[in-house]
Amino acid sequence: MKENILKRIIRLLPDGVFAIDLDGRVLLWNRVMEEITGVKEAEIIGKGNFEYSLPFYGCRRPMPVDYVLNPEISYPEDLSIKGETVEIETFAPKLYDGKGAWIRMSAHPLLDEVCDIIGAVQIVRDITVRKTAEIELRKLFNIIEHSPVGVVVLEFSGEITYCNESFLKYTQLKTAIKKNIFEIFPQISLYEIHNSYLKEIKSGGKNFRLRGIRLEEENGYALFLTDITELRKYEEQIIISHKMESVRRLTSSYAHEIKNMLTGVKGFAQLALQTENTEQAKSYMEKLLSIVDSVSMNIKEILGFGREFGKNPEIIELKDVIKNLSTFLKASLRENIDLILDFEGRPLTVFADKTDIEKIITNLVLNAQDAMPEGGEIRIQAKVKQIPDKFISLTGEKELAKEYICLSVEDTGVGMDEQTREKIFEPFFTTKGEKGSGLGLTTVYHIVQMLNGFIFVESEPGRGTKFEIYIPLKQ
Ligand code: ADP
Ligand code: MG
């Protein structure tokens, strides 16, 4: 009666249980054994010769129960032995109709009332779910461990609790565990890590991009470090090649200009040689000379354009520079041109190269003169001013609050239509034919850029032109 209850309990256990006698014959085979092997109790009871191993492995071979009965037996895998219990975690390929399963088997001796061994019992537990999770986890861990991105796990204090290979490689450390991240990278702060800021740092001659994430469950952070040294080098190369391209374009278009002019020189020289008329020859020679003049003006401007700007920056008072320059300008401007200076009383200091400022003003004033063939007025103004709201789309909001010196040159000349206005800063754009170089405003633009300033132009045909240049005020 008791034995029957026991058998029923064993039958209902959630693990597979089977037992063999000393001859290796199956004594017991419970419900879970039937489920995982597909072999019914009635089919296997009493069978020997490793019959029970067939639904596990598809061949007859020893199982932990056999080792319990005969430790001399050669067992194909490593068993773990704890006292009388023999254990192993393994994959059985034939279980569940050939799908296979990860199982944990433990076998024990089976004793009778007087403690004589009468057989062995084996418990089989399906651990596939746990094992596959473990395998997945190991895979993920391997990916992180060998990832080209440096990974560290930190406590809130910054102490490192885990780091991968790349992190050690990037920091050239042998070990990082227990070290503090803020000692390794003093450039970064807890605030930046906490808020997942993307940060670029230089360390050991390399450029890195860094970003942290909060690990709520770990009470800490994970930090990712990407090596962007190559990327930066590549970007620099692109910038250099862009520069080379603009130099190439500049020189080729310069060469083109000069070639055109020389064709003119040659033409007039030939005409002069061919004519018998001395007066005629003289007029050809005059034309020729005027072309030579504009060639040399072109070359001068190009040399000036190629010159490095901002060579000797210093703190200068704009009013003094303009006043000194205006004496020279007044002497060289035509008589029908009035030059008017209009300054604010307070100091107007900027940090700039004096020659650059002179260059800006000379270019704008000469252009203004060119725009007033019938004569007119050129007004140079300078005062402290904030950038007006209307230019916000060109400067960005940040600039609006700062103090600038606004230097403006205004004329009462012919003005410009929209098409011209759009092109005036382009190298070699000119509406003056052979007389122009198209480099004056290009030069002005470059200088203003270099001074971290802005240049705006307002002009309409017949209504004159106003150039406004904003240069940061140096106090
Ligand atoms: P250049 O004076 O040699 O033509 P710039 O670069 O100095 O070259 O000027 C480019 C063009 O911009 C001029 O040819 C002219 O059409 C236009 N421009 C510049 N300043 C003025 C101005 N004050 N009034 C009208 N047009 C101007
Ligand atoms: Mg000019």
Coordinates of C-alpha atoms and ligand atoms in Angstrom, one line a residue:
M1 CA 0.0 0.0 0.0
K2 CA 2.7 2.4 1.1
E3 CA 4.8 1.4 -1.8
N4 CA 2.0 2.3 -4.2
I5 CA 1.6 5.8 -2.7
L6 CA 5.3 6.3 -3.1
K7 CA 5.3 5.2 -6.7
R8 CA 2.4 7.6 -7.4
I9 CA 4.2 10.5 -5.8
I10 CA 7.3 9.7 -7.9
R11 CA 5.2 9.4 -11.0
L12 CA 3.9 13.0 -10.3
L13 CA 7.2 14.7 -9.6
P14 CA 8.0 17.6 -11.8
D15 CA 11.5 16.2 -12.7
G16 CA 12.2 13.1 -14.7
V17 CA 13.0 10.1 -12.4
F18 CA 14.1 6.6 -13.3
A19 CA 15.9 3.8 -11.5
I20 CA 17.8 0.7 -12.5
D21 CA 18.7 -2.5 -10.5
L22 CA 22.2 -3.9 -10.1
D23 CA 21.9 -5.6 -13.5
G24 CA 21.1 -2.4 -15.2
R25 CA 17.4 -3.1 -15.8
V26 CA 14.9 -0.3 -15.5
L27 CA 12.9 -0.5 -12.3
L28 CA 11.0 2.8 -12.5
W29 CA 10.2 5.4 -15.2
N30 CA 8.0 8.3 -14.2
R31 CA 5.6 10.6 -16.1
V32 CA 8.1 13.3 -17.0
M33 CA 10.5 10.6 -18.3
E34 CA 7.7 9.5 -20.6
E35 CA 7.2 13.1 -21.7
I36 CA 10.7 14.0 -22.5
T37 CA 11.8 10.7 -24.1
G38 CA 8.5 9.7 -25.7
V39 CA 9.0 6.2 -24.3
K40 CA 6.2 4.7 -22.2
E41 CA 6.8 3.2 -18.8
A42 CA 5.4 -0.2 -19.9
E43 CA 7.7 -0.3 -22.9
I44 CA 10.9 0.1 -20.9
I45 CA 10.4 -1.5 -17.4
G46 CA 12.7 -4.5 -17.1
K47 CA 14.9 -3.6 -20.1
G48 CA 18.7 -3.6 -19.6
N49 CA 21.8 -3.1 -21.8
F50 CA 21.7 0.7 -21.6
E51 CA 18.2 0.7 -23.2
Y52 CA 17.4 4.0 -21.2
S53 CA 20.2 5.9 -22.9
L54 CA 18.7 5.4 -26.4
P55 CA 16.1 8.2 -26.1
F56 CA 18.8 10.6 -24.8
Y57 CA 21.7 9.9 -27.2
G58 CA 20.4 7.6 -29.9
C59 CA 23.0 5.0 -28.8
R60 CA 23.7 2.7 -26.0
R61 CA 26.1 4.3 -23.5
P62 CA 26.6 4.7 -19.8
M63 CA 24.6 7.4 -17.9
P64 CA 25.2 8.7 -14.4
V65 CA 23.3 5.8 -12.8
D66 CA 25.8 3.4 -14.3
Y67 CA 28.7 5.4 -12.9
V68 CA 27.1 5.2 -9.4
L69 CA 26.9 1.5 -9.6
N70 CA 30.3 1.1 -11.2
P71 CA 32.9 4.0 -10.8
E72 CA 35.4 2.0 -12.9
I73 CA 33.3 2.5 -16.0
S74 CA 34.8 4.9 -18.5
Y75 CA 32.5 7.9 -18.8
P76 CA 32.7 10.1 -21.9
E77 CA 32.1 13.5 -20.2
D78 CA 33.4 15.1 -17.0
L79 CA 31.1 14.3 -14.1
S80 CA 31.0 16.2 -10.9
I81 CA 31.0 13.9 -7.8
K82 CA 29.8 15.1 -4.5
G83 CA 29.8 12.2 -1.9
E84 CA 27.5 9.6 -3.3
T85 CA 25.9 11.9 -5.8
V86 CA 27.0 12.2 -9.4
E87 CA 26.0 15.2 -11.4
I88 CA 26.4 16.6 -14.9
E89 CA 24.9 19.3 -17.1
T90 CA 24.8 18.3 -20.7
F91 CA 23.0 18.4 -24.0
A92 CA 20.9 15.3 -24.9
P93 CA 20.4 15.5 -28.7
K94 CA 17.6 13.0 -29.0
L95 CA 15.1 14.2 -26.4
Y96 CA 11.8 15.6 -27.4
D97 CA 11.5 13.7 -30.6
G98 CA 15.0 14.6 -31.8
K99 CA 14.8 18.3 -30.9
G100 CA 17.3 17.8 -28.1
A101 CA 17.5 19.6 -24.7
W102 CA 19.9 20.8 -22.1
I103 CA 19.5 18.6 -19.0
R104 CA 20.9 18.4 -15.5
M105 CA 21.2 14.8 -14.4
S106 CA 22.0 13.7 -10.9
A107 CA 22.3 10.0 -9.8
H108 CA 22.3 8.4 -6.4
P109 CA 22.6 4.9 -5.1
L110 CA 19.3 3.1 -4.3
L111 CA 19.4 1.4 -0.9
D112 CA 17.1 -1.2 0.7
E113 CA 16.0 -1.2 4.4
V114 CA 19.3 -2.6 5.6
C115 CA 21.3 -0.1 3.6
D116 CA 22.4 -2.5 0.9
I117 CA 22.8 -1.1 -2.6
I118 CA 20.1 -2.5 -4.8
G119 CA 20.4 -0.1 -7.7
A120 CA 20.6 3.5 -8.7
V121 CA 18.2 6.3 -9.2
Q122 CA 18.6 9.3 -11.7
I123 CA 16.8 12.6 -11.7
V124 CA 16.6 14.5 -15.0
R125 CA 15.8 18.2 -15.1
D126 CA 15.2 20.2 -18.2
I127 CA 17.4 23.3 -18.0
T128 CA 17.1 24.4 -21.6
V129 CA 15.5 27.8 -20.8
R130 CA 18.2 28.7 -18.3
K131 CA 21.0 27.3 -20.5
T132 CA 19.9 29.2 -23.6
A133 CA 19.6 32.4 -21.6
E134 CA 23.1 31.8 -20.3
I135 CA 24.4 31.1 -23.8
E136 CA 22.7 34.3 -25.1
L137 CA 24.1 36.3 -22.2
R138 CA 27.6 34.9 -22.8
K139 CA 27.3 35.8 -26.5
L140 CA 26.3 39.4 -25.6
F141 CA 29.1 39.5 -23.0
N142 CA 31.6 38.4 -25.6
I143 CA 30.4 41.0 -28.0
I144 CA 30.9 43.7 -25.4
E145 CA 34.2 42.3 -24.3
H146 CA 35.7 42.4 -27.8
S147 CA 33.8 45.4 -29.1
P148 CA 35.9 48.1 -30.7
V149 CA 33.9 50.6 -28.5
G150 CA 35.5 51.0 -25.1
V151 CA 33.0 50.1 -22.4
V152 CA 33.2 50.7 -18.6
V153 CA 30.6 50.3 -15.9
L154 CA 30.9 52.8 -13.0
E155 CA 29.4 53.2 -9.6
F156 CA 27.9 56.6 -8.8
S157 CA 31.3 57.6 -7.3
G158 CA 33.1 57.0 -10.6
E159 CA 34.7 53.8 -9.4
I160 CA 35.1 51.2 -12.2
T161 CA 33.5 47.8 -11.7
Y162 CA 33.8 46.5 -15.2
C163 CA 35.8 47.4 -18.3
N164 CA 36.3 45.7 -21.7
E165 CA 39.5 45.1 -23.7
S166 CA 39.1 48.2 -25.9
F167 CA 38.9 50.4 -22.8
L168 CA 42.2 49.0 -21.5
K169 CA 43.7 49.5 -25.0
Y170 CA 42.5 53.1 -25.3
T171 CA 43.7 54.1 -21.9
Q172 CA 46.8 51.9 -22.0
L173 CA 46.0 50.6 -18.6
K174 CA 46.7 47.0 -17.4
T175 CA 43.7 47.0 -15.2
A176 CA 41.0 49.6 -14.5
I177 CA 38.8 47.8 -11.9
K178 CA 38.5 49.9 -8.7
K179 CA 40.2 52.9 -10.4
N180 CA 38.2 56.1 -10.6
I181 CA 37.1 57.3 -14.1
F182 CA 37.7 60.9 -13.1
E183 CA 41.3 60.3 -12.4
I184 CA 41.7 58.5 -15.8
F185 CA 39.8 61.3 -17.7
P186 CA 39.9 64.5 -15.7
Q187 CA 38.3 66.2 -18.7
I188 CA 34.9 64.8 -17.9
S189 CA 32.5 65.5 -15.1
L190 CA 29.8 63.4 -13.3
Y191 CA 27.3 65.9 -14.6
E192 CA 28.1 65.2 -18.2
I193 CA 28.0 61.4 -17.7
H194 CA 24.7 61.7 -15.7
N195 CA 23.1 63.7 -18.5
S196 CA 24.4 61.5 -21.3
Y197 CA 26.2 64.4 -22.9
L198 CA 28.2 63.6 -26.0
K199 CA 31.7 64.7 -25.4
E200 CA 34.9 64.7 -27.4
I201 CA 38.2 64.4 -25.6
K202 CA 41.8 64.0 -26.4
S203 CA 43.8 61.4 -24.5
G204 CA 47.2 59.8 -25.3
G205 CA 47.4 61.4 -28.7
K206 CA 44.0 60.1 -29.7
N207 CA 40.5 61.6 -30.2
F208 CA 37.6 60.0 -28.4
R209 CA 33.9 60.5 -28.4
L210 CA 32.4 59.7 -25.0
R211 CA 28.8 59.1 -23.8
G212 CA 27.4 57.7 -20.6
I213 CA 24.1 56.1 -19.8
R214 CA 22.5 55.7 -16.4
L215 CA 22.1 52.1 -15.2
E216 CA 19.1 52.4 -12.8
E217 CA 19.4 48.8 -11.5
E218 CA 23.1 48.9 -11.1
N219 CA 23.2 52.2 -9.2
G220 CA 25.7 53.5 -11.6
Y221 CA 26.6 54.3 -15.2
A222 CA 27.9 52.7 -18.3
L223 CA 30.3 54.7 -20.4
F224 CA 31.1 54.2 -24.1
L225 CA 34.3 55.4 -25.6
T226 CA 34.7 55.5 -29.4
D227 CA 38.0 56.1 -31.1
I228 CA 37.5 58.9 -33.7
T229 CA 41.1 59.6 -34.4
E230 CA 40.9 58.3 -38.0
L231 CA 37.7 60.1 -38.6
R232 CA 39.2 63.4 -37.5
K233 CA 42.2 62.9 -39.7
Y234 CA 39.9 62.1 -42.6
E235 CA 37.9 65.3 -42.0
E236 CA 41.1 67.3 -41.9
Q237 CA 42.1 65.9 -45.2
I238 CA 38.8 66.8 -46.7
I239 CA 39.2 70.4 -45.4
I240 CA 42.7 70.6 -46.9
S241 CA 41.5 69.3 -50.2
H242 CA 38.7 71.8 -50.2
K243 CA 41.2 74.5 -49.6
M244 CA 43.4 73.2 -52.4
E245 CA 40.4 73.2 -54.7
S246 CA 39.7 76.9 -54.0
V247 CA 43.3 77.8 -54.5
R248 CA 43.3 75.9 -57.8
R249 CA 40.1 77.7 -58.9
L250 CA 41.5 81.0 -57.9
T251 CA 44.8 80.6 -59.8
S252 CA 43.1 79.2 -62.9
S253 CA 40.6 82.0 -63.1
Y254 CA 43.4 84.5 -62.4
A255 CA 45.5 83.0 -65.2
H256 CA 42.5 83.3 -67.4
E257 CA 42.1 87.0 -66.7
I258 CA 45.7 87.8 -67.3
K259 CA 45.7 85.8 -70.5
N260 CA 42.7 87.8 -71.8
M261 CA 44.4 91.0 -71.0
L262 CA 47.7 89.9 -72.6
T263 CA 45.7 89.1 -75.8
G264 CA 44.5 92.8 -75.7
V265 CA 48.1 94.0 -75.2
K266 CA 49.3 91.9 -78.1
G267 CA 46.4 93.1 -80.4
F268 CA 47.1 96.8 -79.8
A269 CA 50.9 96.3 -80.2
Q270 CA 50.3 94.6 -83.6
L271 CA 47.9 97.4 -84.6
A272 CA 50.4 100.0 -83.6
L273 CA 53.2 98.2 -85.6
Q274 CA 51.0 97.9 -88.7
T275 CA 49.8 101.5 -89.0
E276 CA 51.8 104.2 -90.8
N277 CA 49.9 106.9 -88.9
T278 CA 51.9 108.1 -85.9
E279 CA 48.8 109.6 -84.2
Q280 CA 46.9 106.4 -84.6
A281 CA 49.9 104.3 -83.3
K282 CA 50.1 106.6 -80.3
S283 CA 46.4 106.1 -79.5
Y284 CA 46.9 102.3 -79.8
M285 CA 49.9 102.5 -77.5
E286 CA 47.9 104.5 -75.0
K287 CA 45.2 101.8 -75.0
L288 CA 47.9 99.2 -74.6
L289 CA 49.3 101.1 -71.6
S290 CA 46.0 101.3 -69.9
I291 CA 45.6 97.5 -70.2
V292 CA 49.1 97.1 -68.7
D293 CA 47.9 99.3 -65.9
S294 CA 44.9 97.2 -65.1
V295 CA 47.1 94.0 -65.4
S296 CA 49.4 95.4 -62.8
M297 CA 46.4 96.5 -60.6
N298 CA 45.1 93.0 -60.9
I299 CA 48.4 91.5 -59.9
K300 CA 48.6 93.9 -57.0
E301 CA 45.2 92.9 -55.8
I302 CA 45.8 89.2 -56.2
L303 CA 49.0 89.6 -54.3
G304 CA 47.1 91.4 -51.6
F305 CA 44.4 88.8 -51.6
G306 CA 46.9 86.0 -51.2
R307 CA 48.5 87.8 -48.3
E308 CA 47.8 86.3 -44.9
F309 CA 45.3 88.5 -43.1
G310 CA 45.5 89.3 -39.4
K311 CA 49.3 89.0 -39.2
N312 CA 49.8 91.7 -36.6
P313 CA 46.6 92.0 -34.6
E314 CA 46.7 94.6 -31.7
I315 CA 44.2 96.7 -29.8
I316 CA 43.5 99.7 -32.0
E317 CA 41.3 102.7 -31.9
L318 CA 39.2 102.7 -35.0
K319 CA 38.8 106.4 -35.0
D320 CA 42.5 107.1 -35.3
V321 CA 43.0 104.5 -38.0
I322 CA 40.1 106.0 -40.1
K323 CA 41.3 109.6 -39.5
N324 CA 44.8 108.9 -40.6
L325 CA 43.6 107.0 -43.7
S326 CA 41.1 109.7 -44.7
T327 CA 43.9 112.2 -45.3
F328 CA 45.4 109.8 -47.9
L329 CA 41.9 109.0 -49.3
K330 CA 40.8 112.6 -49.6
A331 CA 44.0 113.3 -51.6
S332 CA 43.3 110.4 -54.0
L333 CA 39.5 110.8 -54.5
R334 CA 38.1 112.8 -57.4
E335 CA 37.1 116.4 -56.7
N336 CA 33.4 115.8 -57.0
I337 CA 33.5 113.3 -54.2
D338 CA 32.8 114.4 -50.6
L339 CA 34.2 112.3 -47.8
I340 CA 32.4 112.7 -44.4
L341 CA 33.5 111.1 -41.2
D342 CA 31.0 110.6 -38.3
F343 CA 32.1 108.9 -35.1
E344 CA 30.7 108.3 -31.7
G345 CA 32.6 110.0 -28.8
R346 CA 33.4 106.9 -26.7
P347 CA 36.4 104.7 -27.4
L348 CA 35.9 102.4 -30.4
T349 CA 38.6 99.8 -29.8
V350 CA 38.9 96.5 -31.7
F351 CA 41.5 93.8 -31.8
A352 CA 42.7 93.7 -35.4
D353 CA 45.5 94.2 -37.8
K354 CA 45.7 97.9 -38.7
T355 CA 46.5 97.1 -42.4
D356 CA 43.4 94.9 -42.6
I357 CA 41.1 97.7 -41.3
E358 CA 42.7 100.1 -43.8
K359 CA 42.1 97.5 -46.6
I360 CA 38.5 97.2 -45.7
I361 CA 37.9 101.0 -45.7
T362 CA 39.9 101.7 -48.9
N363 CA 38.1 99.0 -50.8
L364 CA 34.7 100.2 -49.7
V365 CA 35.5 103.9 -50.4
L366 CA 37.0 103.2 -53.8
N367 CA 33.9 101.1 -54.8
A368 CA 31.7 104.0 -53.6
Q369 CA 33.6 106.4 -55.8
D370 CA 33.3 104.1 -58.8
A371 CA 29.5 104.0 -58.1
M372 CA 29.3 107.8 -58.4
P373 CA 30.6 108.9 -61.8
E374 CA 28.7 112.2 -61.4
G375 CA 30.1 112.8 -58.0
G376 CA 28.4 112.5 -54.6
E377 CA 28.9 111.9 -50.9
I378 CA 30.7 109.1 -49.0
R379 CA 29.9 108.8 -45.3
I380 CA 32.1 106.7 -43.0
Q381 CA 30.4 106.1 -39.7
A382 CA 31.6 104.2 -36.6
K383 CA 29.7 103.5 -33.4
V384 CA 29.0 100.9 -30.7
K385 CA 25.9 99.0 -31.7
Q386 CA 24.2 95.7 -31.2
I387 CA 23.4 93.6 -34.3
P388 CA 19.8 94.5 -35.3
D389 CA 17.1 91.9 -35.0
K390 CA 16.5 91.9 -38.8
F391 CA 19.9 90.1 -39.3
I392 CA 19.1 87.3 -36.8
S393 CA 18.7 84.7 -39.6
L394 CA 22.3 85.5 -40.7
T395 CA 24.0 85.6 -37.4
G396 CA 22.1 83.4 -35.0
E397 CA 20.3 84.6 -31.8
K398 CA 23.4 84.3 -29.7
E399 CA 25.2 87.2 -31.3
L400 CA 22.4 89.6 -30.7
A401 CA 23.2 90.4 -27.1
K402 CA 26.9 91.2 -27.7
E403 CA 28.4 94.6 -28.2
Y404 CA 29.9 95.3 -31.6
I405 CA 31.4 98.3 -33.4
C406 CA 29.4 99.0 -36.4
L407 CA 31.6 100.5 -39.2
S408 CA 29.6 101.7 -42.1
V409 CA 30.4 103.1 -45.5
E410 CA 27.5 104.7 -47.4
D411 CA 27.4 106.3 -50.8
T412 CA 24.8 108.2 -52.9
G413 CA 25.8 106.3 -56.0
V414 CA 24.1 104.1 -58.6
G415 CA 23.3 101.3 -56.2
M416 CA 22.8 97.6 -57.1
D417 CA 20.0 95.4 -58.2
E418 CA 19.4 92.1 -56.4
Q419 CA 21.3 90.0 -58.9
T420 CA 24.4 92.0 -58.5
R421 CA 24.0 92.2 -54.7
E422 CA 24.0 88.4 -54.5
K423 CA 27.3 88.0 -56.3
I424 CA 29.5 90.9 -55.0
F425 CA 31.5 88.8 -52.5
E426 CA 32.4 86.2 -55.1
P427 CA 36.0 86.2 -56.3
F428 CA 36.4 87.9 -59.7
F429 CA 32.8 89.2 -59.8
T430 CA 32.9 92.7 -61.3
T431 CA 30.6 94.9 -63.3
K432 CA 33.5 97.1 -64.3
G433 CA 34.9 95.1 -67.1
E434 CA 38.7 95.3 -67.6
K435 CA 38.9 98.0 -65.0
G436 CA 37.7 95.8 -62.2
S437 CA 39.4 92.8 -60.5
G438 CA 36.3 91.6 -58.6
L439 CA 38.6 90.9 -55.6
G440 CA 38.0 94.0 -53.5
L441 CA 34.9 92.8 -51.7
T442 CA 36.1 89.2 -51.5
T443 CA 39.1 90.5 -49.6
V444 CA 36.8 92.6 -47.3
Y445 CA 34.6 89.6 -46.7
H446 CA 37.6 87.4 -45.7
I447 CA 39.0 89.9 -43.3
V448 CA 35.6 90.4 -41.6
Q449 CA 35.2 86.7 -41.2
M450 CA 38.6 86.5 -39.7
L451 CA 37.7 89.2 -37.2
N452 CA 34.6 87.1 -36.2
G453 CA 32.5 89.9 -37.6
F454 CA 29.6 90.2 -40.0
I455 CA 29.1 92.3 -43.1
F456 CA 25.7 93.4 -44.4
V457 CA 24.8 95.4 -47.5
E458 CA 21.8 97.5 -48.3
S459 CA 21.4 98.8 -51.8
E460 CA 18.9 99.6 -54.4
P461 CA 19.4 100.8 -58.0
G462 CA 19.6 104.6 -58.0
R463 CA 19.4 104.9 -54.2
G464 CA 23.0 104.4 -53.2
T465 CA 24.6 101.7 -51.2
K466 CA 25.4 101.1 -47.5
F467 CA 27.9 98.5 -46.3
E468 CA 27.7 97.8 -42.5
I469 CA 30.5 95.8 -40.8
Y470 CA 30.1 94.6 -37.3
I471 CA 33.4 93.9 -35.4
P472 CA 33.4 92.6 -31.8
L473 CA 34.1 95.5 -29.4
K474 CA 37.3 95.0 -27.4
Q475 CA 37.0 96.6 -24.0
Ligands
ADP1 P1 35.6 95.5 -58.4 O1 35.6 96.8 -57.6 O2 37.0 95.2 -58.9 O3 34.6 95.4 -59.4 P2 34.7 94.4 -55.9 O4 34.8 93.1 -55.4 O5 35.3 95.5 -55.1 O6 35.3 94.4 -57.3 O7 33.2 94.8 -56.2 C1 32.4 93.8 -56.9 C2 31.2 94.5 -57.6 O8 30.3 94.9 -56.6 C3 31.5 95.7 -58.3 O9 32.0 95.5 -59.7 C4 30.2 96.4 -58.3 O10 29.3 95.9 -59.3 C5 29.6 96.1 -57.0 N1 29.8 97.1 -56.0 C6 30.7 97.1 -55.0 N2 30.5 98.3 -54.3 C7 29.5 99.0 -54.8 C8 28.9 100.2 -54.5 N3 29.3 101.0 -53.4 N4 27.9 100.6 -55.3 C9 27.5 99.9 -56.3 N5 28.0 98.7 -56.6 C10 29.0 98.2 -55.9
MG2 MG 36.5 97.2 -55.8

